[in-house]
Amino acid sequence: KKAYKQISGLLFGSVYTYFTSSKSLLRSTVRAANEAFDAGLIQPNSAPDTFTPWLTSLRSTALSLCSSVVYHQEQMLQRSSATHRKGSATYAQVKGLFGDLYDGHAGYRFLCRLRNVMVHGSMEAVAVSAKRTLIGGNHIQTKFHATIDRAFVAQSEMTEVVKAEIVGLRENPDMLVLADEITAPLADVNTRVEKLLYANMATAYQAVVDFDDLFGGKPGLRAIVNSPDDGPGPHVPAYMPWSQQMIDLARERL
């Protein structure tokens, strides 16, 4: 149970999950806006008030995405500082990993800097547009886009180097495209940082794998039966189910 709780906390308590959740939320909001427009619930030309709530929702979820990227880096650096001190080699490694991520991936730079502009400047740094396409001759399909507004960024106080990168693009960069581009490299950095910060987890990983091996690879739910209390009966058997994601993580990290 102790090993399970340790790994479960690492998996489900990871600040990286805030990024993946924020990305999913933005994607879901875009999809919902598409469906609302197709259903006639959004009519920007004849009833502009029907569009305003969706504009606000899309910008809010875009800010959540940017904030999750910044939050992840800040939290991992704070955890590194708390466990290994700022002057330690481990802290330098963690900081270096995030530095390489920032330097090597434009999408990461854009989202980090966009967060500051939205918080300290205006939510209007994110532009929202919709494209409608005729499908099959009789069906119109809507596709919303939440993008970084290059014209707004040009007048903002964003870091000059990143500002020049964004303004120099041929079109506004799409928020979801940027998020998808950095998902794999950010996940890799997260894994490498966690291995540095939680280097003593090998025993817990092994305990979980050993427990899973007791089932001989058979499909089905893994669980531990809890001991009944000493009170008067009847006693109903209780068990604690184990997450398959947690078992998979233990095997991956060994």
Coordinates of N, CA and C in Angstrom, one line a residue:
K1 N 0.8 -1.2 0.0 CA 0.0 0.0 0.0 C 0.9 1.3 0.0
K2 N 1.9 1.2 0.8 CA 2.8 2.4 0.9 C 3.4 2.7 -0.5
A3 N 3.9 1.6 -1.2 CA 4.5 1.8 -2.5 C 3.5 2.4 -3.5
Y4 N 2.3 1.9 -3.4 CA 1.2 2.3 -4.3 C 0.9 3.8 -4.1
K5 N 0.8 4.2 -2.8 CA 0.5 5.6 -2.5 C 1.7 6.6 -3.0
Q6 N 2.9 6.1 -2.9 CA 4.1 6.9 -3.3 C 4.0 7.1 -4.8
I7 N 3.7 6.1 -5.6 CA 3.7 6.2 -7.0 C 2.5 6.9 -7.5
S8 N 1.4 6.6 -6.8 CA 0.1 7.3 -7.2 C 0.2 8.8 -7.0
G9 N 0.9 9.2 -5.9 CA 1.1 10.6 -5.7 C 2.0 11.2 -6.8
L10 N 2.9 10.5 -7.2 CA 3.8 11.0 -8.3 C 3.1 11.1 -9.6
L11 N 2.2 10.1 -9.9 CA 1.5 10.1 -11.2 C 0.4 11.2 -11.2
F12 N -0.5 11.1 -10.2 CA -1.7 11.9 -10.2 C -1.5 13.2 -9.5
G13 N -0.4 13.4 -8.8 CA -0.1 14.7 -8.2 C 0.9 15.4 -8.9
S14 N 1.3 14.9 -10.1 CA 2.3 15.6 -10.9 C 1.8 16.9 -11.5
V15 N 2.6 17.9 -11.4 CA 2.1 19.2 -12.0 C 2.0 19.2 -13.5
Y16 N 2.7 18.2 -14.1 CA 2.6 18.0 -15.5 C 1.1 17.7 -16.0
T17 N 0.3 17.1 -15.1 CA -1.0 16.8 -15.4 C -1.9 18.1 -15.6
Y18 N -1.4 19.2 -15.0 CA -2.2 20.4 -15.2 C -2.0 20.9 -16.6
F19 N -0.9 20.7 -17.2 CA -0.7 21.0 -18.6 C -1.6 20.2 -19.5
T20 N -1.5 18.9 -19.3 CA -2.3 18.0 -20.2 C -3.8 18.2 -20.0
S21 N -4.2 18.5 -18.8 CA -5.7 18.8 -18.5 C -6.1 20.1 -19.2
S22 N -5.2 21.1 -19.1 CA -5.5 22.4 -19.7 C -5.6 22.3 -21.2
K23 N -4.7 21.6 -21.8 CA -4.8 21.4 -23.2 C -6.1 20.7 -23.6
S24 N -6.5 19.6 -22.9 CA -7.7 18.9 -23.2 C -8.9 19.9 -23.0
L25 N -8.8 20.7 -22.0 CA -10.0 21.7 -21.8 C -10.1 22.6 -22.9
L26 N -9.0 23.2 -23.4 CA -9.0 24.1 -24.6 C -9.6 23.4 -25.8
R27 N -9.1 22.2 -26.0 CA -9.6 21.4 -27.2 C -11.1 21.1 -27.1
S28 N -11.6 20.8 -25.9 CA -13.0 20.5 -25.6 C -13.8 21.8 -25.8
T29 N -13.3 22.9 -25.4 CA -14.0 24.2 -25.6 C -14.1 24.6 -27.0
V30 N -13.0 24.4 -27.8 CA -13.1 24.6 -29.2 C -14.1 23.7 -29.9
R31 N -14.1 22.5 -29.5 CA -15.1 21.5 -30.1 C -16.5 21.9 -29.8
A32 N -16.7 22.3 -28.5 CA -18.1 22.8 -28.1 C -18.5 24.0 -28.9
A33 N -17.6 24.9 -29.1 CA -17.9 26.2 -29.8 C -18.3 25.8 -31.3
N34 N -17.5 24.9 -31.9 CA -17.8 24.4 -33.2 C -19.3 23.9 -33.3
E35 N -19.6 23.0 -32.4 CA -20.9 22.4 -32.4 C -22.0 23.5 -32.1
A36 N -21.8 24.4 -31.2 CA -22.7 25.5 -31.0 C -23.0 26.3 -32.2
F37 N -21.9 26.6 -32.9 CA -22.1 27.4 -34.2 C -22.9 26.6 -35.2
D38 N -22.6 25.4 -35.4 CA -23.3 24.5 -36.3 C -24.8 24.4 -36.0
A39 N -25.1 24.4 -34.7 CA -26.4 24.3 -34.2 C -27.2 25.6 -34.2
G40 N -26.6 26.7 -34.7 CA -27.2 27.9 -34.7 C -27.3 28.7 -33.4
L41 N -26.5 28.2 -32.4 CA -26.5 28.9 -31.1 C -25.6 30.1 -31.0
I42 N -24.7 30.2 -32.0 CA -23.8 31.3 -32.1 C -24.1 32.0 -33.4
Q43 N -24.5 33.3 -33.4 CA -24.8 34.1 -34.6 C -24.2 35.5 -34.4
P44 N -22.9 35.5 -34.7 CA -22.1 36.8 -34.4 C -22.6 38.0 -35.2
N45 N -23.2 37.7 -36.4 CA -23.6 38.9 -37.2 C -25.0 39.4 -36.8
S46 N -25.9 38.5 -36.5 CA -27.3 39.0 -36.2 C -27.5 39.1 -34.7
A47 N -26.8 38.3 -33.9 CA -26.9 38.3 -32.4 C -25.5 38.2 -31.8
P48 N -24.8 39.3 -31.8 CA -23.4 39.2 -31.3 C -23.3 38.8 -29.8
D49 N -24.3 39.0 -29.0 CA -24.2 38.6 -27.6 C -24.1 37.1 -27.5
T50 N -24.5 36.3 -28.5 CA -24.3 34.9 -28.5 C -22.9 34.4 -28.6
F51 N -22.1 35.3 -29.2 CA -20.7 35.0 -29.4 C -19.8 35.3 -28.2
T52 N -20.1 36.4 -27.5 CA -19.3 36.9 -26.4 C -19.0 35.8 -25.3
P53 N -19.9 35.0 -24.8 CA -19.5 34.0 -23.8 C -18.5 33.0 -24.3
W54 N -18.6 32.7 -25.6 CA -17.7 31.7 -26.2 C -16.3 32.3 -26.4
L55 N -16.3 33.6 -26.7 CA -15.0 34.3 -26.8 C -14.3 34.3 -25.5
T56 N -15.1 34.6 -24.4 CA -14.5 34.6 -23.1 C -14.0 33.3 -22.6
S57 N -14.8 32.2 -22.9 CA -14.4 30.9 -22.6 C -13.1 30.4 -23.3
L58 N -13.0 30.7 -24.5 CA -11.9 30.3 -25.3 C -10.6 31.1 -24.8
R59 N -10.7 32.3 -24.5 CA -9.6 33.1 -24.0 C -9.2 32.6 -22.6
S60 N -10.2 32.3 -21.8 CA -9.9 31.8 -20.4 C -9.2 30.5 -20.5
T61 N -9.6 29.6 -21.3 CA -8.9 28.3 -21.4 C -7.6 28.4 -22.0
A62 N -7.4 29.4 -22.9 CA -6.1 29.6 -23.5 C -5.1 30.1 -22.4
L63 N -5.6 31.0 -21.5 CA -4.8 31.5 -20.4 C -4.4 30.3 -19.5
S64 N -5.4 29.4 -19.2 CA -5.1 28.3 -18.4 C -4.0 27.4 -19.0
L65 N -4.0 27.3 -20.3 CA -3.0 26.5 -20.9 C -1.6 27.1 -20.7
C66 N -1.5 28.4 -21.0 CA -0.2 29.2 -20.8 C 0.2 29.1 -19.4
S67 N -0.7 29.3 -18.5 CA -0.3 29.3 -17.1 C 0.2 27.9 -16.6
S68 N -0.4 26.9 -17.2 CA 0.0 25.5 -16.8 C 1.5 25.3 -17.2
V69 N 1.9 25.8 -18.3 CA 3.3 25.7 -18.8 C 4.2 26.4 -17.8
V70 N 3.9 27.6 -17.5 CA 4.7 28.4 -16.5 C 4.7 27.8 -15.1
Y71 N 3.5 27.4 -14.7 CA 3.4 26.8 -13.4 C 4.2 25.5 -13.2
H72 N 4.2 24.7 -14.3 CA 5.0 23.4 -14.3 C 6.5 23.7 -14.0
Q73 N 7.0 24.7 -14.8 CA 8.5 25.0 -14.6 C 8.7 25.5 -13.2
E74 N 7.9 26.5 -12.8 CA 8.2 27.1 -11.5 C 8.1 26.1 -10.3
Q75 N 7.1 25.2 -10.4 CA 7.0 24.2 -9.4 C 8.1 23.2 -9.3
M76 N 8.5 22.8 -10.5 CA 9.6 21.8 -10.5 C 10.9 22.4 -10.0
L77 N 11.2 23.7 -10.3 CA 12.3 24.4 -9.8 C 12.2 24.6 -8.3
Q78 N 11.1 24.9 -7.8 CA 10.9 25.0 -6.4 C 11.1 23.7 -5.6
R79 N 10.6 22.6 -6.2 CA 10.8 21.3 -5.6 C 12.3 21.0 -5.6
S80 N 12.9 21.3 -6.7 CA 14.4 21.0 -6.7 C 15.1 21.8 -5.7
S81 N 14.8 23.1 -5.6 CA 15.4 23.9 -4.6 C 15.2 23.5 -3.2
A82 N 14.0 23.0 -2.9 CA 13.6 22.5 -1.6 C 14.3 21.3 -1.2
T83 N 14.6 20.4 -2.1 CA 15.2 19.1 -1.8 C 16.7 19.1 -2.0
H84 N 17.2 19.9 -2.9 CA 18.6 19.9 -3.2 C 19.4 21.2 -3.1
R85 N 18.7 22.3 -2.8 CA 19.3 23.6 -2.7 C 19.6 24.2 -4.1
K86 N 19.5 25.5 -4.1 CA 19.7 26.2 -5.4 C 21.1 26.0 -5.9
G87 N 22.1 25.9 -5.1 CA 23.5 25.8 -5.5 C 23.9 24.4 -5.9
S88 N 23.0 23.4 -5.8 CA 23.4 22.0 -6.0 C 23.5 21.7 -7.5
A89 N 24.2 20.6 -7.7 CA 24.3 20.1 -9.1 C 23.0 19.7 -9.7
T90 N 22.1 19.1 -8.8 CA 20.8 18.6 -9.2 C 19.9 19.8 -9.7
Y91 N 20.0 20.9 -8.9 CA 19.2 22.1 -9.2 C 19.7 22.6 -10.6
A92 N 21.0 22.7 -10.8 CA 21.5 23.2 -12.0 C 21.1 22.3 -13.2
Q93 N 21.0 21.0 -13.0 CA 20.6 20.1 -14.0 C 19.1 20.4 -14.4
V94 N 18.3 20.5 -13.4 CA 16.8 20.8 -13.6 C 16.7 22.1 -14.4
K95 N 17.4 23.1 -13.9 CA 17.3 24.4 -14.6 C 17.8 24.3 -16.0
G96 N 18.8 23.6 -16.2 CA 19.4 23.4 -17.6 C 18.4 22.7 -18.5
L97 N 17.7 21.7 -18.0 CA 16.7 21.0 -18.8 C 15.6 22.0 -19.3
F98 N 15.1 22.8 -18.4 CA 14.1 23.8 -18.8 C 14.7 24.8 -19.7
G99 N 15.9 25.2 -19.5 CA 16.6 26.2 -20.4 C 16.7 25.6 -21.8
D100 N 17.0 24.3 -21.9 CA 17.1 23.7 -23.2 C 15.8 23.6 -23.9
L101 N 14.7 23.3 -23.1 CA 13.4 23.3 -23.6 C 12.9 24.6 -24.2
Y102 N 13.2 25.7 -23.4 CA 12.9 27.0 -23.8 C 13.6 27.4 -25.1
D103 N 14.9 27.1 -25.1 CA 15.7 27.5 -26.3 C 15.4 26.7 -27.5
G104 N 15.0 25.4 -27.3 CA 14.8 24.5 -28.5 C 13.4 24.4 -29.0
H105 N 12.5 25.0 -28.4 CA 11.1 24.8 -28.9 C 10.4 26.2 -28.8
A106 N 10.1 26.7 -30.0 CA 9.4 28.0 -30.1 C 8.1 28.0 -29.4
G107 N 7.3 26.9 -29.6 CA 6.0 26.9 -28.9 C 6.1 27.0 -27.4
Y108 N 7.1 26.5 -26.8 CA 7.3 26.7 -25.4 C 7.6 28.1 -25.0
R109 N 8.4 28.8 -25.8 CA 8.7 30.2 -25.6 C 7.5 31.0 -25.7
F110 N 6.7 30.7 -26.8 CA 5.5 31.5 -27.1 C 4.5 31.5 -26.0
L111 N 4.2 30.2 -25.5 CA 3.2 30.1 -24.5 C 3.7 30.7 -23.1
C112 N 4.9 30.5 -22.8 CA 5.5 31.1 -21.6 C 5.3 32.7 -21.6
R113 N 5.7 33.3 -22.7 CA 5.7 34.7 -22.8 C 4.2 35.2 -23.0
L114 N 3.4 34.5 -23.7 CA 2.0 34.9 -23.8 C 1.3 35.0 -22.5
R115 N 1.6 34.1 -21.6 CA 1.0 34.1 -20.3 C 1.2 35.4 -19.6
N116 N 2.4 35.9 -19.7 CA 2.7 37.2 -19.0 C 2.0 38.4 -19.7
V117 N 1.8 38.3 -21.0 CA 1.1 39.4 -21.7 C -0.4 39.3 -21.3
M118 N -0.9 38.1 -21.2 CA -2.4 38.0 -20.9 C -2.6 38.4 -19.4
V119 N -1.7 38.1 -18.5 CA -1.9 38.4 -17.1 C -1.7 39.9 -16.9
H120 N -0.6 40.5 -17.4 CA -0.2 41.8 -17.1 C -0.7 42.8 -18.2
G121 N -1.1 42.3 -19.3 CA -1.6 43.2 -20.4 C -3.1 43.1 -20.6
S122 N -3.4 42.1 -21.5 CA -4.8 42.0 -21.8 C -5.1 40.6 -22.3
M123 N -6.3 40.1 -22.1 CA -6.7 38.8 -22.6 C -6.8 38.8 -24.2
E124 N -6.9 40.0 -24.7 CA -7.0 40.2 -26.1 C -5.8 39.8 -26.9
A125 N -4.8 39.4 -26.2 CA -3.6 38.9 -26.9 C -3.9 37.6 -27.6
V126 N -5.0 36.9 -27.2 CA -5.5 35.8 -27.9 C -6.7 36.2 -28.8
A127 N -6.5 35.9 -30.1 CA -7.6 36.1 -31.1 C -8.4 34.9 -31.3
V128 N -9.7 35.1 -31.5 CA -10.6 33.9 -31.8 C -11.3 34.1 -33.1
S129 N -11.2 33.1 -34.0 CA -11.8 33.2 -35.3 C -12.5 31.9 -35.6
A130 N -13.4 31.9 -36.6 CA -14.1 30.7 -37.0 C -14.1 30.7 -38.5
K131 N -13.9 29.5 -39.0 CA -13.9 29.3 -40.5 C -15.0 28.3 -40.7
R132 N -15.9 28.6 -41.7 CA -17.0 27.7 -42.0 C -16.8 27.2 -43.4
T133 N -16.9 25.8 -43.6 CA -16.7 25.1 -44.8 C -17.9 24.3 -45.2
L134 N -18.2 24.4 -46.5 CA -19.3 23.6 -47.1 C -18.8 22.1 -47.3
I135 N -19.5 21.2 -46.6 CA -19.1 19.8 -46.7 C -20.2 19.0 -47.4
G136 N -19.8 18.3 -48.5 CA -20.7 17.5 -49.2 C -21.9 18.2 -49.9
G137 N -21.7 19.5 -50.1 CA -22.7 20.2 -50.8 C -23.9 20.7 -50.0
N138 N -24.1 20.1 -48.9 CA -25.3 20.5 -48.1 C -25.1 20.7 -46.6
H139 N -23.9 20.6 -46.2 CA -23.6 20.7 -44.7 C -22.4 21.7 -44.5
I140 N -22.7 22.7 -43.6 CA -21.6 23.6 -43.3 C -21.0 23.2 -42.0
Q141 N -19.7 23.1 -42.0 CA -18.9 22.7 -40.8 C -18.1 23.9 -40.3
T142 N -18.1 24.1 -39.0 CA -17.4 25.3 -38.4 C -16.1 24.8 -37.7
K143 N -15.1 25.6 -37.8 CA -13.9 25.2 -37.1 C -13.3 26.5 -36.4
F144 N -13.4 26.6 -35.1 CA -12.8 27.7 -34.4 C -11.3 27.6 -34.2
H145 N -10.7 28.7 -34.1 CA -9.2 28.7 -33.8 C -8.9 29.8 -32.7
A146 N -8.2 29.4 -31.7 CA -7.7 30.4 -30.7 C -6.2 30.5 -31.0
T147 N -5.8 31.8 -31.4 CA -4.5 32.0 -31.9 C -3.8 33.2 -31.1
I148 N -2.5 33.3 -31.2 CA -1.8 34.4 -30.7 C -1.9 35.6 -31.6
D149 N -2.5 36.7 -31.2 CA -2.7 37.8 -32.1 C -1.4 38.6 -32.3
R150 N -0.8 38.4 -33.5 CA 0.5 39.0 -33.8 C 0.4 40.6 -33.7
A151 N -0.7 41.2 -34.1 CA -0.8 42.6 -34.1 C -0.8 43.1 -32.7
F152 N -1.5 42.4 -31.8 CA -1.5 42.8 -30.4 C -0.1 42.6 -29.7
V153 N 0.5 41.5 -30.0 CA 1.8 41.2 -29.5 C 2.8 42.3 -29.9
A154 N 2.7 42.8 -31.1 CA 3.6 43.8 -31.6 C 3.6 45.1 -30.8
Q155 N 2.5 45.3 -30.2 CA 2.3 46.5 -29.3 C 2.5 46.3 -27.9
S156 N 2.8 45.0 -27.5 CA 2.8 44.6 -26.1 C 4.2 44.8 -25.5
E157 N 4.4 44.5 -24.3 CA 5.7 44.5 -23.6 C 6.3 43.2 -23.5
M158 N 6.0 42.3 -24.4 CA 6.6 40.9 -24.4 C 8.1 41.1 -24.7
T159 N 8.8 40.1 -24.1 CA 10.3 40.1 -24.4 C 10.6 40.3 -25.9
E160 N 11.5 41.2 -26.2 CA 11.7 41.6 -27.6 C 12.0 40.4 -28.5
V161 N 12.9 39.5 -28.1 CA 13.3 38.4 -29.0 C 12.1 37.5 -29.3
V162 N 11.3 37.2 -28.4 CA 10.1 36.3 -28.7 C 9.1 37.1 -29.4
K163 N 8.9 38.4 -29.1 CA 8.0 39.2 -29.8 C 8.3 39.2 -31.3
A164 N 9.6 39.4 -31.6 CA 10.0 39.5 -33.0 C 9.7 38.1 -33.7
E165 N 9.9 37.0 -33.0 CA 9.6 35.7 -33.6 C 8.2 35.6 -34.0
I166 N 7.3 36.0 -33.0 CA 5.8 35.9 -33.3 C 5.4 36.8 -34.4
V167 N 5.8 38.1 -34.3 CA 5.4 39.1 -35.2 C 5.9 38.7 -36.6
G168 N 7.0 38.1 -36.7 CA 7.6 37.7 -38.0 C 6.9 36.5 -38.7
L169 N 6.0 35.9 -38.0 CA 5.3 34.7 -38.6 C 4.4 35.2 -39.7
R170 N 4.0 34.3 -40.6 CA 3.1 34.6 -41.7 C 1.7 34.6 -41.3
E171 N 1.4 33.9 -40.2 CA 0.0 33.9 -39.7 C 0.0 33.7 -38.2
N172 N -1.1 34.0 -37.5 CA -1.1 33.9 -36.1 C -1.0 32.4 -35.7
P173 N -0.1 32.1 -34.8 CA 0.1 30.7 -34.4 C -1.0 30.2 -33.6
D174 N -1.5 29.0 -33.9 CA -2.6 28.3 -33.3 C -2.2 27.8 -31.9
M175 N -3.0 28.1 -30.9 CA -2.7 27.6 -29.5 C -2.6 26.1 -29.4
L176 N -3.6 25.4 -30.0 CA -3.6 24.0 -29.8 C -2.4 23.3 -30.6
V177 N -2.1 23.9 -31.7 CA -0.9 23.4 -32.5 C 0.3 23.6 -31.7
L178 N 0.5 24.7 -31.1 CA 1.7 24.9 -30.2 C 1.7 23.9 -29.1
A179 N 0.6 23.7 -28.4 CA 0.5 22.8 -27.3 C 0.8 21.4 -27.7
D180 N 0.3 21.0 -28.9 CA 0.7 19.6 -29.4 C 2.1 19.5 -29.7
E181 N 2.7 20.5 -30.2 CA 4.2 20.5 -30.6 C 5.1 20.3 -29.4
I182 N 4.7 20.9 -28.2 CA 5.5 20.8 -27.0 C 5.2 19.7 -26.1
T183 N 4.1 18.9 -26.4 CA 3.7 17.9 -25.4 C 4.7 16.8 -25.2
A184 N 5.3 16.3 -26.3 CA 6.3 15.2 -26.2 C 7.6 15.8 -25.5
P185 N 8.2 16.9 -25.9 CA 9.4 17.4 -25.3 C 9.2 17.8 -23.8
L186 N 8.0 18.3 -23.5 CA 7.7 18.7 -22.1 C 7.5 17.5 -21.3
A187 N 6.9 16.4 -21.8 CA 6.8 15.2 -21.1 C 8.1 14.5 -20.8
D188 N 9.0 14.6 -21.8 CA 10.4 14.1 -21.6 C 11.1 14.8 -20.5
V189 N 11.0 16.1 -20.5 CA 11.7 16.9 -19.5 C 11.1 16.6 -18.1
N190 N 9.8 16.5 -18.0 CA 9.1 16.2 -16.8 C 9.6 14.8 -16.2
T191 N 9.7 13.8 -17.1 CA 10.2 12.5 -16.6 C 11.6 12.6 -16.1
R192 N 12.5 13.3 -16.9 CA 13.9 13.4 -16.5 C 14.0 14.2 -15.2
V193 N 13.2 15.2 -15.0 CA 13.3 16.0 -13.7 C 12.8 15.1 -12.6
E194 N 11.7 14.4 -12.8 CA 11.2 13.5 -11.7 C 12.2 12.5 -11.3
K195 N 12.9 11.9 -12.3 CA 13.9 10.9 -11.9 C 15.0 11.5 -11.1
L196 N 15.3 12.8 -11.4 CA 16.4 13.5 -10.6 C 15.9 13.8 -9.1
L197 N 14.6 14.2 -9.0 CA 14.1 14.6 -7.8 C 13.6 13.4 -6.9
Y198 N 13.2 12.3 -7.6 CA 12.7 11.2 -6.8 C 13.6 9.9 -7.2
A199 N 14.9 10.1 -7.0 CA 15.8 9.0 -7.4 C 15.7 7.8 -6.5
N200 N 15.0 7.9 -5.3 CA 14.9 6.9 -4.3 C 13.6 6.1 -4.4
M201 N 13.0 6.1 -5.6 CA 11.7 5.5 -5.8 C 11.8 4.1 -6.3
A202 N 13.0 3.6 -6.6 CA 13.2 2.3 -7.2 C 12.6 1.2 -6.4
T203 N 12.7 1.2 -5.1 CA 12.1 0.2 -4.2 C 10.6 0.2 -4.3
A204 N 10.0 1.3 -4.4 CA 8.5 1.4 -4.5 C 8.1 0.9 -5.9
Y205 N 8.8 1.2 -6.9 CA 8.5 0.7 -8.3 C 8.5 -0.8 -8.3
Q206 N 9.6 -1.3 -7.7 CA 9.8 -2.8 -7.7 C 8.7 -3.5 -6.9
A207 N 8.2 -2.9 -5.8 CA 7.2 -3.5 -5.0 C 5.9 -3.6 -5.8
V208 N 5.6 -2.5 -6.5 CA 4.3 -2.5 -7.3 C 4.4 -3.5 -8.5
V209 N 5.6 -3.6 -9.1 CA 5.7 -4.6 -10.2 C 5.6 -6.0 -9.7
D210 N 6.2 -6.3 -8.5 CA 6.2 -7.6 -7.9 C 4.7 -8.0 -7.6
F211 N 4.0 -7.0 -7.1 CA 2.5 -7.3 -6.8 C 1.8 -7.6 -8.1
D212 N 2.0 -6.8 -9.1 CA 1.4 -7.1 -10.4 C 1.7 -8.4 -11.0
D213 N 3.0 -8.8 -10.8 CA 3.5 -10.1 -11.3 C 2.7 -11.3 -10.6
L214 N 2.2 -11.1 -9.4 CA 1.4 -12.2 -8.8 C 0.2 -12.6 -9.6
F215 N -0.2 -11.8 -10.4 CA -1.4 -12.1 -11.2 C -1.1 -12.8 -12.5
G216 N 0.2 -13.0 -12.8 CA 0.7 -13.8 -13.9 C 0.3 -13.2 -15.3
G217 N 0.2 -11.9 -15.3 CA -0.2 -11.3 -16.6 C -1.6 -11.4 -17.0
K218 N -2.5 -12.0 -16.2 CA -3.9 -12.1 -16.5 C -4.6 -10.7 -16.5
P219 N -5.5 -10.5 -17.5 CA -6.2 -9.3 -17.5 C -7.2 -9.1 -16.3
G220 N -7.5 -7.9 -16.0 CA -8.4 -7.7 -14.9 C -7.9 -6.6 -13.9
L221 N -8.7 -6.3 -13.0 CA -8.4 -5.3 -12.0 C -7.5 -5.8 -10.9
R222 N -6.5 -5.1 -10.5 CA -5.6 -5.4 -9.4 C -6.2 -4.6 -8.1
A223 N -6.2 -5.3 -7.0 CA -6.7 -4.7 -5.8 C -6.2 -5.4 -4.6
I224 N -6.2 -4.6 -3.5 CA -5.8 -5.2 -2.2 C -7.0 -5.2 -1.3
V225 N -7.3 -6.3 -0.6 CA -8.4 -6.4 0.3 C -8.0 -5.7 1.6
N226 N -8.9 -4.8 2.1 CA -8.6 -4.2 3.4 C -9.1 -5.1 4.5
S227 N -8.4 -5.1 5.6 CA -8.8 -5.9 6.8 C -10.0 -5.3 7.4
P228 N -11.0 -6.1 7.8 CA -12.2 -5.6 8.4 C -11.9 -5.1 9.8
D229 N -12.8 -4.2 10.3 CA -12.5 -3.6 11.6 C -13.0 -4.6 12.7
D230 N -12.8 -4.3 13.9 CA -13.1 -5.2 15.0 C -14.5 -5.0 15.6
G231 N -15.3 -4.1 14.9 CA -16.7 -3.8 15.4 C -17.6 -5.0 15.1
P232 N -18.8 -4.9 15.6 CA -19.8 -6.0 15.4 C -20.1 -6.1 13.9
G233 N -20.4 -7.4 13.5 CA -20.7 -7.6 12.1 C -22.1 -7.2 11.7
P234 N -22.6 -7.5 10.5 CA -21.8 -8.2 9.5 C -20.8 -7.3 8.9
H235 N -19.7 -8.0 8.4 CA -18.6 -7.2 7.8 C -18.7 -7.4 6.3
V236 N -18.6 -6.2 5.6 CA -18.7 -6.2 4.1 C -17.2 -6.1 3.6
P237 N -16.8 -7.1 2.8 CA -15.4 -7.1 2.3 C -15.2 -5.8 1.6
A238 N -14.0 -5.1 1.8 CA -13.6 -3.9 1.1 C -12.3 -4.1 0.5
Y239 N -12.1 -3.4 -0.6 CA -10.8 -3.5 -1.3 C -10.4 -2.2 -1.9
M240 N -9.1 -2.0 -2.1 CA -8.6 -0.8 -2.8 C -8.1 -1.1 -4.2
P241 N -8.9 -0.7 -5.2 CA -8.4 -1.0 -6.6 C -7.2 -0.2 -6.9
W242 N -6.4 -0.8 -7.8 CA -5.1 -0.2 -8.3 C -5.3 0.4 -9.7
S243 N -4.8 1.5 -9.9 CA -4.8 2.1 -11.2 C -3.8 1.5 -12.2
Q244 N -4.3 1.1 -13.4 CA -3.4 0.5 -14.4 C -2.3 1.5 -14.8
Q245 N -2.7 2.8 -14.9 CA -1.7 3.8 -15.2 C -0.5 3.8 -14.2
M246 N -0.8 3.6 -13.0 CA 0.2 3.6 -11.9 C 1.1 2.4 -12.1
I247 N 0.5 1.2 -12.4 CA 1.3 0.0 -12.6 C 2.2 0.2 -13.8
D248 N 1.7 0.8 -14.9 CA 2.4 1.0 -16.1 C 3.6 1.9 -15.8
L249 N 3.4 3.0 -15.0 CA 4.4 3.9 -14.7 C 5.6 3.2 -13.9
A250 N 5.2 2.4 -13.0 CA 6.2 1.6 -12.2 C 7.1 0.8 -13.1
R251 N 6.5 0.1 -14.1 CA 7.3 -0.7 -15.0 C 8.1 0.1 -15.9
E252 N 7.6 1.3 -16.3 CA 8.4 2.2 -17.2 C 9.6 2.7 -16.5
R253 N 9.5 3.0 -15.2 CA 10.5 3.7 -14.5 C 11.6 2.8 -14.0
L254 N 11.3 1.5 -14.0 CA 12.3 0.5 -13.5 C 13.5 0.3 -14.5

